[in-house]
Amino acid sequence: MTFRTLAALAACTLVPTGAIGVASATAPSGVSPVEHVAGARLAKKVDVDADGVRFQTTRRTEVSVLTLTVAPGGSTGWHTHPGLAVISVAQGTGKLYATDCTSRTFTAGEAFVEAGDDKATLFRNEGSAPVVLTVTFIAPRRAAVIRDERAPRTCRLR
């Protein structure tokens, strides 16, 4: 991960909880990132098929690992990822919203995947205790690991 990526994630802590982006991307709020691995380079091509798990890359790729603590009332804002993100819930309970406003609740011990070609999502802590997420990003080399997106017209969360 590059400095610009970490700076974008760190900005999450500078936005007051409940802030809504005006006429552009929605900003994260109440999210505190801790970087563990920044932009570790994978080989140019990886092609592994082991024990029913397949992993393949076709170009230069980087792996970054962060822990995100989402405060009560906090959210990631609407976003997408280049490549993919594997998100594990280490502590707490939160909701992942799709652009049609449907949601799925994830609790400690569960994980989910967000892929770059998916529609935007928003993860929100609607509880009274922090939610801790460990996120492994696998993205094209030098790409920001998260892209802020506009709030969808079909789902106006506040």
mmCIF file of C-alpha atoms in Angstrom:
data_model
loop_
_atom_site.group_PDB
_atom_site.id
_atom_site.type_symbol
_atom_site.label_atom_id
_atom_site.label_comp_id
_atom_site.label_asym_id
_atom_site.label_seq_id
_atom_site.Cartn_x
_atom_site.Cartn_y
_atom_site.Cartn_z
ATOM 1 C CA MET A 1 0.000 0.000 0.000
ATOM 2 C CA THR A 2 1.263 3.446 -0.770
ATOM 3 C CA PHE A 3 1.327 6.495 1.444
ATOM 4 C CA ARG A 4 -1.635 7.972 -0.480
ATOM 5 C CA THR A 5 -3.703 4.888 0.333
ATOM 6 C CA LEU A 6 -2.899 5.018 4.044
ATOM 7 C CA ALA A 7 -3.562 8.760 4.068
ATOM 8 C CA ALA A 8 -6.982 8.183 2.517
ATOM 9 C CA LEU A 9 -7.815 5.570 5.139
ATOM 10 C CA ALA A 10 -6.414 7.714 7.940
ATOM 11 C CA ALA A 11 -8.717 10.518 6.836
ATOM 12 C CA CYS A 12 -11.529 8.296 8.084
ATOM 13 C CA THR A 13 -10.733 9.444 11.609
ATOM 14 C CA LEU A 14 -10.977 13.106 10.638
ATOM 15 C CA VAL A 15 -14.585 12.956 9.452
ATOM 16 C CA PRO A 16 -17.226 13.364 12.165
ATOM 17 C CA THR A 17 -19.582 10.421 12.633
ATOM 18 C CA GLY A 18 -22.658 10.834 10.478
ATOM 19 C CA ALA A 19 -20.984 13.134 7.947
ATOM 20 C CA ILE A 20 -22.388 12.728 4.458
ATOM 21 C CA GLY A 21 -20.463 13.646 1.305
ATOM 22 C CA VAL A 22 -22.175 16.397 -0.648
ATOM 23 C CA ALA A 23 -22.769 15.728 -4.357
ATOM 24 C CA SER A 24 -19.750 13.431 -4.584
ATOM 25 C CA ALA A 25 -18.254 10.395 -2.895
ATOM 26 C CA THR A 26 -19.378 9.414 0.580
ATOM 27 C CA ALA A 27 -16.623 9.702 3.131
ATOM 28 C CA PRO A 28 -15.924 7.086 5.778
ATOM 29 C CA SER A 29 -16.630 8.114 9.355
ATOM 30 C CA GLY A 30 -15.554 6.749 12.711
ATOM 31 C CA VAL A 31 -13.023 4.331 11.164
ATOM 32 C CA SER A 32 -9.516 4.018 12.617
ATOM 33 C CA PRO A 33 -6.994 2.095 10.475
ATOM 34 C CA VAL A 34 -3.853 0.291 11.643
ATOM 35 C CA GLU A 35 -1.526 -0.858 8.881
ATOM 36 C CA HIS A 36 0.230 -4.226 9.284
ATOM 37 C CA VAL A 37 1.521 -4.913 5.763
ATOM 38 C CA ALA A 38 1.809 -2.307 3.027
ATOM 39 C CA GLY A 39 2.043 -3.323 -0.609
ATOM 40 C CA ALA A 40 3.846 -6.662 -0.305
ATOM 41 C CA ARG A 41 4.542 -7.710 -3.885
ATOM 42 C CA LEU A 42 3.334 -11.006 -5.258
ATOM 43 C CA ALA A 43 5.075 -12.692 -8.160
ATOM 44 C CA LYS A 44 3.991 -11.477 -11.590
ATOM 45 C CA LYS A 45 1.664 -14.453 -11.992
ATOM 46 C CA VAL A 46 0.231 -16.687 -9.294
ATOM 47 C CA ASP A 47 -1.802 -19.773 -10.130
ATOM 48 C CA VAL A 48 -2.617 -22.021 -7.181
ATOM 49 C CA ASP A 49 -5.366 -24.628 -6.860
ATOM 50 C CA ALA A 50 -5.140 -26.428 -3.531
ATOM 51 C CA ASP A 51 -7.747 -28.189 -1.415
ATOM 52 C CA GLY A 52 -10.663 -26.659 -3.314
ATOM 53 C CA VAL A 53 -9.327 -23.102 -3.107
ATOM 54 C CA ARG A 54 -8.269 -21.422 -6.345
ATOM 55 C CA PHE A 55 -6.192 -18.231 -6.488
ATOM 56 C CA GLN A 56 -4.920 -16.729 -9.710
ATOM 57 C CA THR A 57 -3.405 -13.433 -10.799
ATOM 58 C CA THR A 58 -2.522 -12.365 -14.318
ATOM 59 C CA ARG A 59 -0.501 -9.231 -13.573
ATOM 60 C CA ARG A 60 1.646 -7.682 -10.877
ATOM 61 C CA THR A 61 -0.229 -7.627 -7.613
ATOM 62 C CA GLU A 62 0.252 -6.324 -4.066
ATOM 63 C CA VAL A 63 -1.073 -7.524 -0.729
ATOM 64 C CA SER A 64 -1.870 -5.132 2.098
ATOM 65 C CA VAL A 65 -3.288 -5.981 5.524
ATOM 66 C CA LEU A 66 -5.050 -3.542 7.825
ATOM 67 C CA THR A 67 -7.100 -3.646 10.971
ATOM 68 C CA LEU A 68 -10.050 -1.255 10.874
ATOM 69 C CA THR A 69 -11.872 -0.325 14.050
ATOM 70 C CA VAL A 70 -15.347 1.011 13.295
ATOM 71 C CA ALA A 71 -16.756 3.067 16.158
ATOM 72 C CA PRO A 72 -20.455 2.836 17.078
ATOM 73 C CA GLY A 73 -22.347 4.766 14.382
ATOM 74 C CA GLY A 74 -19.314 4.701 12.077
ATOM 75 C CA SER A 75 -19.190 3.447 8.515
ATOM 76 C CA THR A 76 -16.812 2.870 5.633
ATOM 77 C CA GLY A 77 -18.854 5.086 3.351
ATOM 78 C CA TRP A 78 -19.892 3.741 -0.047
ATOM 79 C CA HIS A 79 -16.854 2.220 -1.716
ATOM 80 C CA THR A 80 -15.412 -0.348 -4.108
ATOM 81 C CA HIS A 81 -12.024 -2.067 -4.272
ATOM 82 C CA PRO A 82 -9.662 -2.755 -7.133
ATOM 83 C CA GLY A 83 -8.872 -6.458 -7.055
ATOM 84 C CA LEU A 84 -10.431 -7.942 -3.958
ATOM 85 C CA ALA A 85 -10.681 -7.562 -0.219
ATOM 86 C CA VAL A 86 -11.111 -10.434 2.233
ATOM 87 C CA ILE A 87 -12.702 -9.028 5.397
ATOM 88 C CA SER A 88 -12.737 -10.935 8.692
ATOM 89 C CA VAL A 89 -14.793 -9.708 11.633
ATOM 90 C CA ALA A 90 -12.528 -10.031 14.673
ATOM 91 C CA GLN A 91 -14.853 -8.346 17.170
ATOM 92 C CA GLY A 92 -18.407 -7.053 17.253
ATOM 93 C CA THR A 93 -21.295 -7.039 14.812
ATOM 94 C CA GLY A 94 -21.870 -4.860 11.746
ATOM 95 C CA LYS A 95 -23.975 -4.661 8.601
ATOM 96 C CA LEU A 96 -22.814 -4.720 4.999
ATOM 97 C CA TYR A 97 -25.203 -2.790 2.734
ATOM 98 C CA ALA A 98 -25.648 -3.257 -1.013
ATOM 99 C CA THR A 99 -26.726 -0.479 -3.382
ATOM 100 C CA ASP A 100 -30.353 -1.670 -3.218
ATOM 101 C CA CYS A 101 -30.253 -1.167 0.584
ATOM 102 C CA THR A 102 -30.418 -4.863 1.377
ATOM 103 C CA SER A 103 -28.016 -5.778 4.151
ATOM 104 C CA ARG A 104 -26.313 -8.745 5.682
ATOM 105 C CA THR A 105 -25.176 -8.849 9.295
ATOM 106 C CA PHE A 106 -21.695 -10.165 10.090
ATOM 107 C CA THR A 107 -20.490 -11.073 13.573
ATOM 108 C CA ALA A 108 -17.133 -11.967 15.109
ATOM 109 C CA GLY A 109 -15.719 -15.087 13.492
ATOM 110 C CA GLU A 110 -17.364 -14.486 10.107
ATOM 111 C CA ALA A 111 -15.745 -13.237 6.916
ATOM 112 C CA PHE A 112 -16.807 -11.934 3.506
ATOM 113 C CA VAL A 113 -15.208 -10.957 0.196
ATOM 114 C CA GLU A 114 -15.649 -7.774 -1.806
ATOM 115 C CA ALA A 115 -14.437 -7.841 -5.422
ATOM 116 C CA GLY A 116 -13.452 -4.935 -7.644
ATOM 117 C CA ASP A 117 -16.146 -5.656 -10.196
ATOM 118 C CA ASP A 118 -18.884 -5.729 -7.542
ATOM 119 C CA LYS A 119 -21.210 -2.796 -6.995
ATOM 120 C CA ALA A 120 -20.430 -0.365 -4.190
ATOM 121 C CA THR A 121 -20.973 -1.446 -0.599
ATOM 122 C CA LEU A 122 -21.073 0.244 2.796
ATOM 123 C CA PHE A 123 -20.166 -1.428 6.104
ATOM 124 C CA ARG A 124 -21.752 0.164 9.165
ATOM 125 C CA ASN A 125 -21.565 -0.350 12.904
ATOM 126 C CA GLU A 126 -25.108 0.050 14.192
ATOM 127 C CA GLY A 127 -24.291 -1.278 17.648
ATOM 128 C CA SER A 128 -22.955 0.276 20.851
ATOM 129 C CA ALA A 129 -19.499 -1.385 20.834
ATOM 130 C CA PRO A 130 -16.632 -1.077 18.322
ATOM 131 C CA VAL A 131 -16.401 -3.494 15.388
ATOM 132 C CA VAL A 132 -12.897 -4.678 14.529
ATOM 133 C CA LEU A 133 -12.219 -5.856 10.977
ATOM 134 C CA THR A 134 -9.040 -7.408 9.625
ATOM 135 C CA VAL A 135 -8.837 -6.728 5.909
ATOM 136 C CA THR A 136 -6.519 -8.359 3.394
ATOM 137 C CA PHE A 137 -6.422 -6.422 0.134
ATOM 138 C CA ILE A 138 -5.124 -8.069 -3.042
ATOM 139 C CA ALA A 139 -4.917 -5.360 -5.669
ATOM 140 C CA PRO A 140 -3.060 -4.383 -8.822
ATOM 141 C CA ARG A 141 0.363 -2.946 -8.020
ATOM 142 C CA ARG A 142 0.292 0.726 -6.949
ATOM 143 C CA ALA A 143 -3.523 0.862 -6.829
ATOM 144 C CA ALA A 144 -5.329 2.470 -3.923
ATOM 145 C CA VAL A 145 -6.997 -0.326 -1.938
ATOM 146 C CA ILE A 146 -10.310 1.502 -1.582
ATOM 147 C CA ARG A 147 -12.238 3.838 -3.874
ATOM 148 C CA ASP A 148 -14.904 6.117 -2.414
ATOM 149 C CA GLU A 149 -18.160 6.025 -4.383
ATOM 150 C CA ARG A 150 -21.287 8.152 -4.556
ATOM 151 C CA ALA A 151 -24.252 7.075 -2.475
ATOM 152 C CA PRO A 152 -26.590 5.094 -4.721
ATOM 153 C CA ARG A 153 -29.930 6.665 -5.542
ATOM 154 C CA THR A 154 -31.605 3.437 -4.466
ATOM 155 C CA CYS A 155 -30.252 3.540 -0.885
ATOM 156 C CA ARG A 156 -29.936 6.668 1.228
ATOM 157 C CA LEU A 157 -28.462 5.639 4.558
ATOM 158 C CA ARG A 158 -27.792 8.321 7.161
#
